[in-house]
XYZ file of C-alpha atoms in Angstrom:
624
model
C -4.721 -29.531 129.299
C -8.400 -28.719 128.532
C -9.133 -32.302 128.579
C -7.551 -32.928 131.744
C -9.137 -29.861 133.249
C -12.569 -31.149 132.311
C -12.237 -34.668 133.384
C -14.213 -36.075 136.597
C -11.147 -37.822 137.670
C -8.693 -36.581 139.553
C -5.202 -36.039 137.905
C -2.116 -35.130 139.681
C 1.557 -35.129 138.327
C 4.175 -35.683 140.714
C 7.886 -34.866 140.157
C 11.081 -37.561 140.429
C 11.082 -36.556 144.349
C 7.156 -37.619 144.835
C 6.200 -33.852 145.125
C 2.935 -32.579 143.570
C 3.481 -30.325 140.710
C -0.146 -30.020 139.287
C -3.522 -30.840 139.655
C -6.788 -30.573 137.980
C -10.066 -29.074 139.553
C -11.465 -32.769 139.988
C -8.489 -33.466 142.456
C -9.020 -30.342 144.142
C -12.689 -31.083 144.673
C -12.439 -34.887 145.663
C -9.777 -34.382 148.051
C -11.143 -31.236 149.548
C -7.974 -29.015 149.246
C -7.184 -25.957 147.079
C -4.208 -26.217 144.560
C -1.914 -24.123 146.849
C -2.591 -26.879 149.827
C -1.596 -29.744 147.294
C 1.387 -28.099 145.418
C 4.564 -28.994 146.903
C 3.339 -31.953 148.811
C 4.352 -35.598 148.505
C 2.396 -38.740 148.979
C 4.695 -39.333 152.099
C 3.254 -36.125 153.977
C 1.321 -37.449 156.998
C -1.002 -34.299 156.228
C -3.362 -37.033 154.013
C -3.899 -39.512 157.185
C -4.467 -42.310 154.493
C -6.044 -45.532 155.528
C -6.680 -48.683 153.929
C -9.835 -50.647 153.179
C -9.600 -52.262 156.806
C -9.111 -49.108 158.357
C -5.521 -49.460 159.198
C -3.004 -46.597 158.253
C -1.631 -46.874 154.731
C 1.938 -45.961 154.909
C 3.247 -43.222 152.521
C 6.360 -45.365 151.106
C 3.229 -48.195 149.958
C 1.535 -45.302 147.915
C 0.973 -45.743 144.267
C 2.894 -42.992 143.264
C 5.972 -43.818 145.314
C 5.930 -47.669 144.096
C 5.580 -46.382 140.439
C 8.508 -43.611 141.006
C 10.589 -46.415 142.461
C 9.837 -49.426 140.387
C 8.687 -47.860 137.343
C 5.710 -50.197 137.143
C 2.177 -48.717 136.955
C -0.017 -49.180 139.605
C -4.015 -49.537 139.226
C -7.178 -49.464 141.193
C -5.686 -49.226 144.346
C -8.318 -48.313 147.337
C -7.528 -45.805 149.559
C -9.227 -43.624 152.071
C -8.194 -40.060 152.210
C -9.139 -37.656 155.266
C -10.234 -34.290 153.837
C -9.490 -31.183 156.231
C -13.232 -31.313 157.237
C -12.215 -34.734 158.682
C -14.646 -36.488 156.335
C -13.191 -39.654 154.749
C -13.079 -40.060 150.861
C -12.570 -43.120 149.361
C -10.893 -42.997 146.045
C -9.613 -45.725 143.339
C -6.107 -44.814 142.385
C -4.068 -45.694 139.191
C -0.311 -44.293 138.760
C 1.818 -44.289 135.360
C 5.073 -43.397 134.824
C 6.736 -40.937 132.356
C 10.126 -41.657 131.088
C 12.354 -38.999 129.297
C 15.243 -41.324 128.708
C 14.879 -44.971 128.075
C 15.898 -47.291 130.707
C 16.067 -44.475 133.404
C 13.955 -44.139 136.421
C 10.497 -42.389 135.499
C 11.077 -38.400 135.603
C 7.650 -38.108 137.081
C 4.491 -39.982 137.492
C 0.798 -39.230 136.648
C -1.712 -40.084 139.221
C -5.369 -40.457 138.377
C -8.281 -41.267 140.967
C -11.755 -41.342 140.847
C -14.113 -40.831 143.971
C -15.529 -44.111 145.029
C -17.084 -42.956 148.386
C -20.620 -43.313 147.529
C -20.352 -46.577 145.375
C -18.228 -47.942 148.553
C -20.967 -46.819 150.582
C -23.610 -48.486 148.670
C -21.478 -51.772 148.132
C -21.109 -51.789 151.952
C -24.778 -51.254 152.584
C -25.768 -53.763 150.163
C -23.190 -56.321 151.763
C -24.840 -55.436 155.356
C -28.141 -56.190 153.774
C -27.220 -59.112 152.283
C -25.418 -60.357 155.440
C -28.444 -59.201 157.410
C -30.686 -61.155 155.160
C -28.302 -64.300 155.064
C -28.314 -64.067 158.837
C -32.192 -63.940 159.146
C -33.146 -66.713 156.752
C -30.357 -68.892 158.198
C -31.759 -68.534 161.694
C -35.667 -68.773 161.000
C -37.082 -72.009 161.572
C -38.925 -72.254 158.455
C -37.240 -73.876 155.256
C -36.271 -71.401 152.820
C -34.586 -72.027 149.129
C -34.155 -70.993 145.618
C -34.274 -73.147 142.657
C -33.186 -72.607 139.127
C -35.650 -73.884 136.062
C -33.671 -77.154 136.215
C -34.696 -77.908 139.862
C -31.146 -77.104 141.261
C -30.896 -75.651 144.614
C -28.901 -72.044 144.194
C -29.923 -71.028 147.785
C -30.887 -72.604 150.925
C -30.876 -71.662 154.726
C -29.830 -73.983 157.528
C -33.115 -75.148 158.615
C -33.785 -76.312 154.923
C -30.387 -77.923 154.486
C -30.686 -79.724 157.811
C -34.166 -81.298 157.175
C -33.187 -82.257 153.503
C -29.942 -83.993 154.318
C -28.435 -82.914 157.752
C -26.110 -80.935 155.603
C -24.393 -77.622 155.607
C -26.222 -75.131 153.579
C -23.512 -74.699 150.899
C -23.145 -78.267 150.550
C -26.931 -78.474 149.137
C -26.234 -75.991 146.333
C -25.952 -77.389 142.850
C -28.264 -80.790 144.031
C -31.841 -81.290 143.194
C -34.372 -82.787 145.420
C -33.646 -86.397 143.648
C -30.316 -85.822 145.348
C -31.562 -85.478 148.951
C -35.185 -87.203 149.183
C -36.670 -90.112 148.583
C -37.789 -90.860 144.879
C -41.457 -90.695 145.792
C -41.058 -87.159 147.442
C -38.749 -85.806 144.999
C -41.214 -86.862 142.048
C -43.988 -84.850 144.040
C -41.810 -82.091 144.709
C -40.497 -82.065 141.236
C -44.201 -81.950 139.773
C -44.944 -78.956 141.853
C -41.961 -77.078 140.634
C -42.561 -77.775 137.098
C -46.100 -76.769 137.464
C -45.211 -73.331 139.044
C -42.534 -72.547 136.591
C -44.386 -73.509 133.371
C -47.696 -71.946 134.633
C -46.132 -68.720 136.213
C -48.810 -69.192 138.982
C -47.823 -69.451 142.877
C -48.545 -72.428 145.065
C -49.881 -70.619 148.508
C -49.937 -72.598 151.889
C -50.373 -75.939 150.474
C -49.881 -78.846 152.861
C -47.540 -81.399 151.812
C -46.251 -84.699 153.716
C -42.302 -85.226 154.022
C -39.762 -87.209 155.691
C -36.615 -85.133 157.109
C -32.991 -86.475 157.109
C -33.741 -88.447 160.424
C -36.657 -90.244 159.086
C -39.177 -88.499 160.895
C -42.415 -87.922 158.881
C -43.349 -84.298 158.797
C -46.114 -81.976 157.613
C -45.124 -79.037 156.097
C -47.181 -75.923 154.785
C -45.445 -75.075 151.441
C -45.583 -71.804 149.323
C -43.641 -71.610 146.257
C -43.546 -68.362 144.204
C -41.893 -67.977 140.526
C -38.830 -66.064 140.253
C -38.657 -63.768 137.469
C -36.239 -61.595 135.877
C -36.760 -57.770 135.000
C -38.417 -59.075 131.603
C -40.607 -61.334 133.464
C -39.095 -64.607 132.502
C -39.371 -67.317 135.026
C -35.773 -68.174 136.147
C -36.596 -70.418 138.753
C -38.735 -70.423 142.114
C -38.451 -69.243 145.873
C -39.906 -71.485 148.156
C -40.830 -71.280 151.953
C -41.977 -74.303 154.037
C -42.890 -74.269 157.529
C -43.110 -77.362 159.538
C -46.609 -77.705 161.127
C -46.446 -81.094 162.517
C -46.963 -80.148 166.200
C -49.602 -77.977 165.203
C -51.388 -80.661 163.034
C -51.367 -83.035 166.020
C -52.616 -80.077 168.334
C -55.421 -79.478 165.741
C -56.256 -83.210 165.588
C -56.048 -83.484 169.416
C -58.543 -80.532 169.775
C -60.720 -81.766 167.353
C -60.648 -85.135 168.864
C -61.470 -83.467 172.088
C -64.287 -81.118 170.657
C -65.788 -84.148 169.158
C -65.552 -85.952 172.556
C -66.950 -82.912 174.470
C -69.812 -82.433 171.970
C -70.842 -86.113 172.573
C -70.448 -85.723 176.212
C -72.536 -82.328 176.197
C -75.112 -84.143 173.768
C -75.669 -87.379 175.589
C -75.300 -85.932 179.475
C -78.261 -85.620 181.107
C -77.490 -82.406 182.859
C -78.531 -78.963 181.382
C -75.541 -77.399 180.166
C -75.429 -73.433 179.537
C -72.935 -70.944 178.624
C -73.485 -67.331 179.592
C -71.567 -64.203 178.333
C -70.739 -61.403 180.828
C -74.310 -59.736 180.455
C -76.005 -63.018 181.580
C -77.012 -63.925 177.647
C -77.073 -67.348 176.871
C -74.932 -68.365 174.096
C -74.621 -72.088 174.131
C -77.083 -74.569 175.433
C -76.957 -78.533 175.260
C -79.927 -81.045 174.167
C -80.710 -81.865 177.661
C -82.187 -78.225 178.297
C -85.190 -79.384 176.163
C -85.692 -82.411 178.181
C -85.354 -80.829 181.610
C -86.744 -77.313 180.992
C -88.972 -78.054 177.843
C -87.421 -75.199 175.888
C -86.036 -75.964 172.355
C -81.962 -74.711 172.459
C -82.243 -72.641 169.673
C -85.153 -70.356 171.497
C -83.066 -70.278 174.328
C -79.874 -68.704 172.631
C -79.647 -65.112 172.937
C -81.993 -65.042 175.763
C -81.154 -63.797 179.401
C -80.888 -66.468 182.202
C -82.839 -63.997 184.443
C -86.089 -64.421 182.198
C -86.708 -68.180 183.701
C -86.385 -67.433 187.353
C -88.754 -66.270 190.112
C -87.837 -62.674 190.861
C -86.569 -63.353 194.330
C -84.245 -66.480 193.131
C -83.198 -64.254 190.208
C -82.062 -61.513 192.913
C -80.183 -64.181 194.994
C -78.415 -65.759 191.845
C -77.251 -62.507 190.772
C -76.042 -61.605 194.123
C -74.275 -64.780 194.099
C -72.620 -64.248 190.744
C -71.604 -60.789 191.664
C -70.134 -61.864 194.650
C -68.031 -64.812 193.069
C -67.062 -62.419 190.383
C -65.773 -59.771 192.771
C -64.069 -62.204 194.770
C -62.453 -63.952 191.831
C -64.329 -66.988 192.555
C -63.826 -69.896 190.127
C -66.623 -72.095 191.010
C -69.766 -71.976 193.126
C -72.849 -74.342 193.793
C -76.349 -72.854 194.139
C -79.758 -74.338 194.165
C -82.098 -72.236 192.220
C -85.891 -72.533 191.279
C -86.438 -72.216 187.290
C -89.725 -71.928 185.010
C -90.188 -74.777 183.013
C -91.779 -74.268 179.351
C -95.321 -75.709 180.662
C -95.318 -73.028 183.430
C -94.477 -74.822 186.583
C -91.097 -74.610 188.588
C -88.201 -76.798 188.903
C -85.535 -77.071 191.484
C -82.066 -76.879 189.831
C -78.737 -77.722 191.759
C -76.281 -75.405 189.712
C -72.420 -75.898 189.448
C -71.313 -72.606 187.949
C -67.915 -72.093 186.731
C -66.472 -68.331 186.214
C -64.601 -67.377 183.014
C -61.758 -64.639 183.062
C -59.637 -63.534 180.222
C -55.728 -63.007 180.684
C -56.397 -59.543 182.088
C -58.542 -61.371 184.978
C -61.653 -59.632 183.540
C -65.087 -61.524 184.056
C -66.240 -62.861 180.532
C -68.895 -65.083 181.308
C -69.814 -68.463 183.041
C -70.754 -71.990 182.494
C -73.947 -73.568 184.134
C -74.240 -77.214 184.853
C -77.603 -77.712 186.318
C -79.086 -80.888 187.333
C -83.082 -81.420 188.294
C -83.283 -81.956 191.545
C -86.964 -81.438 191.991
C -87.798 -85.493 192.530
C -84.994 -85.825 194.639
C -86.146 -82.964 196.876
C -89.635 -84.578 197.167
C -88.109 -87.882 198.095
C -85.702 -86.294 200.794
C -88.865 -84.417 201.906
C -90.773 -87.706 202.360
C -87.827 -89.109 203.766
C -87.552 -86.318 206.434
C -91.201 -87.034 207.265
C -90.803 -90.688 207.398
C -87.546 -89.955 209.638
C -89.892 -87.767 211.687
C -92.505 -90.425 212.114
C -89.781 -92.863 212.900
C -88.415 -90.507 215.426
C -91.741 -89.997 217.046
C -92.510 -93.573 217.033
C -89.424 -94.203 218.732
C -89.826 -91.722 221.200
C -93.407 -92.990 221.855
C -91.867 -96.541 222.246
C -89.052 -95.056 224.421
C -91.831 -93.560 226.446
C -94.000 -96.755 226.631
C -90.812 -98.669 227.398
C -90.131 -96.147 230.086
C -93.672 -96.151 231.567
C -93.288 -100.069 231.422
C -90.195 -100.069 233.765
C -91.484 -97.195 235.656
C -94.969 -99.192 236.492
C -92.794 -102.513 237.061
C -90.499 -100.658 239.734
C -93.342 -98.622 241.360
C -95.224 -102.165 241.724
C -92.137 -103.865 243.005
C -91.146 -101.306 245.347
C -94.288 -100.107 246.645
C -95.560 -103.404 247.485
C -93.232 -104.162 250.334
C -94.308 -100.944 252.030
C -97.914 -101.189 251.457
C -97.879 -104.942 252.771
C -96.321 -103.488 255.951
C -98.884 -100.966 256.111
C -101.761 -103.488 255.576
C -100.077 -106.071 258.122
C -99.728 -103.235 260.727
C -103.085 -101.798 260.066
C -104.690 -105.290 260.259
C -102.834 -106.291 263.772
C -104.168 -102.647 265.297
C -107.655 -103.236 264.257
C -107.764 -106.785 265.294
C -105.584 -106.978 268.386
C -105.920 -103.372 269.599
C -107.400 -103.898 272.728
C -104.487 -106.968 273.173
C -101.532 -104.728 272.175
C -99.681 -103.004 274.750
C -99.165 -99.035 274.424
C -95.523 -99.729 273.367
C -96.778 -102.091 270.650
C -99.434 -100.073 269.388
C -96.628 -97.207 269.220
C -94.404 -99.702 267.007
C -97.095 -100.396 264.612
C -98.129 -96.891 264.257
C -94.434 -95.873 263.820
C -93.975 -98.514 261.277
C -96.934 -97.172 259.028
C -95.230 -93.839 259.218
C -92.250 -94.893 258.287
C -93.336 -96.684 255.207
C -95.681 -93.928 254.230
C -92.622 -91.608 254.284
C -90.733 -94.144 252.216
C -93.721 -94.017 249.352
C -93.725 -90.208 249.653
C -90.062 -90.186 248.898
C -90.126 -92.380 246.061
C -93.310 -90.579 244.656
C -91.388 -87.160 245.204
C -88.380 -88.499 243.205
C -90.677 -90.071 240.554
C -92.039 -86.675 240.285
C -88.767 -85.172 239.621
C -87.977 -87.474 236.894
C -91.391 -87.280 235.364
C -91.887 -83.235 235.475
C -88.101 -83.010 233.624
C -85.769 -83.011 236.930
C -84.086 -79.660 237.879
C -83.718 -76.616 235.803
C -80.783 -74.165 236.103
C -83.228 -71.126 236.621
C -84.911 -72.756 239.715
C -81.761 -73.246 241.394
C -81.588 -70.947 244.586
C -77.834 -70.501 245.037
C -76.281 -69.435 248.337
C -73.134 -69.935 250.161
C -72.788 -73.748 250.884
C -70.443 -75.634 252.972
C -70.250 -79.116 250.664
C -68.035 -80.775 253.233
C -70.859 -80.202 255.877
C -73.509 -81.543 253.439
C -71.676 -84.853 252.943
C -71.205 -85.242 256.926
C -75.205 -84.537 257.180
C -75.742 -87.040 254.423
C -73.445 -89.808 256.387
C -75.380 -89.386 259.511
C -78.791 -89.977 258.088
C -77.730 -92.680 256.025
C -75.721 -94.526 258.854
C -78.974 -94.180 260.982
C -81.242 -95.025 258.188
C -79.353 -98.617 257.595
C -77.965 -99.022 260.840
C -74.500 -99.041 259.345
C -72.483 -96.786 261.845
C -68.918 -95.701 260.654
C -69.934 -96.868 257.143
C -68.396 -93.506 255.517
C -64.911 -92.442 255.713
C -63.978 -88.782 254.824
C -61.017 -87.005 253.429
C -62.128 -83.408 253.759
C -59.365 -81.419 254.997
C -61.085 -78.018 255.358
C -64.490 -76.506 254.720
C -65.187 -76.099 251.366
C -67.617 -73.304 250.336
C -69.463 -72.830 247.004
C -72.381 -71.131 245.626
C -75.120 -73.779 245.278
C -78.599 -74.866 246.124
C -77.952 -76.857 249.562
C -81.217 -78.680 249.231
C -80.709 -80.046 245.362
C -77.174 -80.654 246.067
C -77.812 -82.640 249.227
C -79.998 -84.811 247.319
C -77.633 -85.324 244.562
C -75.097 -86.301 247.016
C -77.525 -88.690 249.000
C -78.320 -90.480 245.940
C -74.704 -91.267 245.115
C -73.711 -92.220 248.792
C -76.534 -93.968 249.391
C -76.076 -96.656 246.084
C -72.482 -96.919 247.471
C -73.580 -98.088 250.701
C -76.554 -100.427 249.141
C -74.223 -102.189 246.596
C -71.502 -102.656 248.841
C -71.069 -105.396 251.607
C -72.063 -104.001 255.250
C -68.655 -104.347 256.620
C -66.787 -102.429 253.730
C -66.122 -98.567 253.853
C -67.217 -95.971 251.418
C -64.679 -93.122 251.081
C -65.717 -89.611 250.393
C -63.253 -87.040 249.252
C -63.205 -83.581 248.346
C -60.648 -81.252 246.442
C -61.163 -77.766 245.687
C -59.055 -76.913 242.404
C -58.715 -73.363 241.034
C -61.393 -74.373 238.252
C -64.106 -75.800 240.510
C -64.809 -78.208 243.390
C -64.445 -82.421 242.787
C -66.201 -84.791 244.920
C -65.341 -88.435 244.802
C -67.398 -91.043 246.316
C -65.845 -94.798 246.318
C -66.892 -97.975 247.237
C -65.934 -101.785 246.930
C -69.099 -103.390 245.928
C -70.330 -105.012 243.245
C -69.504 -102.720 240.269
C -71.276 -101.966 237.051
C -71.183 -104.357 234.091
C -69.161 -102.425 231.182
C -71.872 -103.128 228.546
C -74.229 -101.374 230.888
C -72.529 -98.565 232.113
C -73.513 -96.408 229.161
C -77.405 -96.600 230.390
C -76.534 -95.985 234.020
C -77.935 -92.621 234.169
C -81.588 -93.591 232.300
C -84.480 -93.359 234.511
C -85.823 -96.683 235.886
C -82.631 -98.811 234.707
C -81.310 -101.044 237.155
C -78.311 -103.261 236.393
C -78.691 -106.970 236.329
C -76.079 -107.719 238.801
C -77.733 -105.939 241.794
C -80.134 -108.989 242.494
C -82.664 -108.061 245.197
C -81.362 -104.688 246.233
C -84.338 -102.443 246.262
C -84.700 -99.186 244.443
C -86.598 -97.416 241.585
C -83.347 -97.150 239.222
C -83.836 -93.128 239.359
C -81.284 -92.206 242.246
C -78.427 -91.379 239.419
C -80.964 -90.085 236.855
C -81.848 -87.346 239.723
C -78.333 -86.685 240.960
C -76.888 -85.878 237.458
C -79.857 -83.647 236.705
C -79.334 -81.603 240.184
C -75.395 -81.492 239.287
C -75.989 -80.406 235.718
C -78.395 -77.616 236.841
C -75.272 -76.269 238.862
C -73.490 -76.401 235.575
C -71.231 -79.542 236.589
C -70.916 -83.145 235.465
C -70.966 -86.565 237.062
C -68.913 -89.279 235.700
C -68.457 -93.153 236.737
C -65.571 -95.367 236.844
C -66.643 -98.935 237.408
C -65.155 -102.562 237.572
C -67.409 -105.511 238.119
C -66.754 -107.179 241.901
C -64.133 -104.361 242.622
C -66.208 -101.188 243.147
C -67.387 -98.141 241.652
C -66.169 -94.324 241.827
C -68.510 -91.639 241.163
C -67.037 -87.903 240.647
C -69.050 -84.896 240.933
C -67.315 -81.674 239.301
C -68.786 -78.265 240.144
C -67.265 -75.126 238.544
C -66.493 -72.212 241.007
C -69.320 -69.593 241.356
C -68.721 -66.828 243.466
C -69.892 -67.616 247.317
């Protein structure tokens, strides 16, 4: 009894009916009950709320004590969970032994011994969870993880390593060596690394190795192998971790090639390239900075770009950079003047690319600058040449205009001067023989010719002096239809063509205009229509008054204007090649358009050779 009382294991004696007859203190402690709460209960009592390891109920008839009483056979290491009165769960490992009083009789009682394995079971469960977590972790890592013994046999492998080695499950790789899954060449290399590590006890860290996976693809892996030791420090094998860096190596090679290509470009490009930080400090320059600016590249590093410009240029550049950064502009172009190492200034055309970090904060800029000093000088020379050419062209145009003007004046003035000379000679030589009526006719003829010369001189003066100006127009309420009728009467009388003009003017049309100037424009157009058409043909004059303005259309059925000459028809002193001997200075349409444009209007012409011409005058509405 003393031994039982001192035991750390719980001991319970149950009678033939399964009732608990006695229990030691360890049983009370393990089950969390007192002796009074134990004595008299059976294993069948729901009081215990026993469960199996999987959490399912543990029926009373299957308890070790009941089975031993029923069969007479002992039970051992039965794991059972028992709920204590405080609802905590105690896990116990139960053994049952029968007690016989007579041979070949059912047991008269049963001794139950049990030990508390709650903490051990919790530790095992935690260990199992950690093991499962570790296994899940290594099986889902993309790195190749493996463990080898001293003979090079795999005793652990994760999924990634097993698939790369042979497209097999990790468990199927256990017990195999590198020679079973890799080519002889690769296996020999791997085995040499392994033996060196296990013999020297030194780790192999981040070594690049070329390999071939199960699909025959060449790979580059970064391998680390570490000796696996027991508690005494003896090497049992090795732990290996390899990472596929094929894509990274390809990217590194690509970046290296690009960097080399970029270096060749920056070193050989004729433009100056500078990189600045956010403060404007120069952090990189290419060799062309020496060629263009005269500064050794090393002397420019860590200096400020503002040190090389005129003050006003620096202010303008900084303002442009500040505005671009505030608006998050990726790129701008700007021309600046920069000081050369020898003291003179250059004009540079700068393409500036702005750099921003992941938070859109400005980190600096890259300048690509081209020296356009010579180009600017050439452009200035070209502009001067263009100005000279323009001036020369204007001079030639003026000389051409003067020539045409003198030719027309010579031609047009000859006839009236001849008439004047002839009439004057007749009056001088035969004055006493002429009747009063004859003398009156000769005098009237001289006056008419002088009037015609005066009219032509007035028209020439209008062209030479710049025609009409809008600020010289004296506007007043004007009956445009009445002006058209007045012009028709004057022209029909002058050219002895009664009824030459037909009108489509339904009602008086009033507009704010300078009556004298507008009448002169209408007269020039209506006179041309009569002069360049057959005497028997009709010239139609129509007038419409839409909301936006007023439109006058003068239409004839005369000789028309050649298509190639229509663009020049408003040039002063220009005359069409198909007008033959019809007189005139060639400035009527020039005067007409100037008069209409002074009224903010337009003149347009539509003409077909040998069919006729329509001249349209449009005048905007003005308050009368």
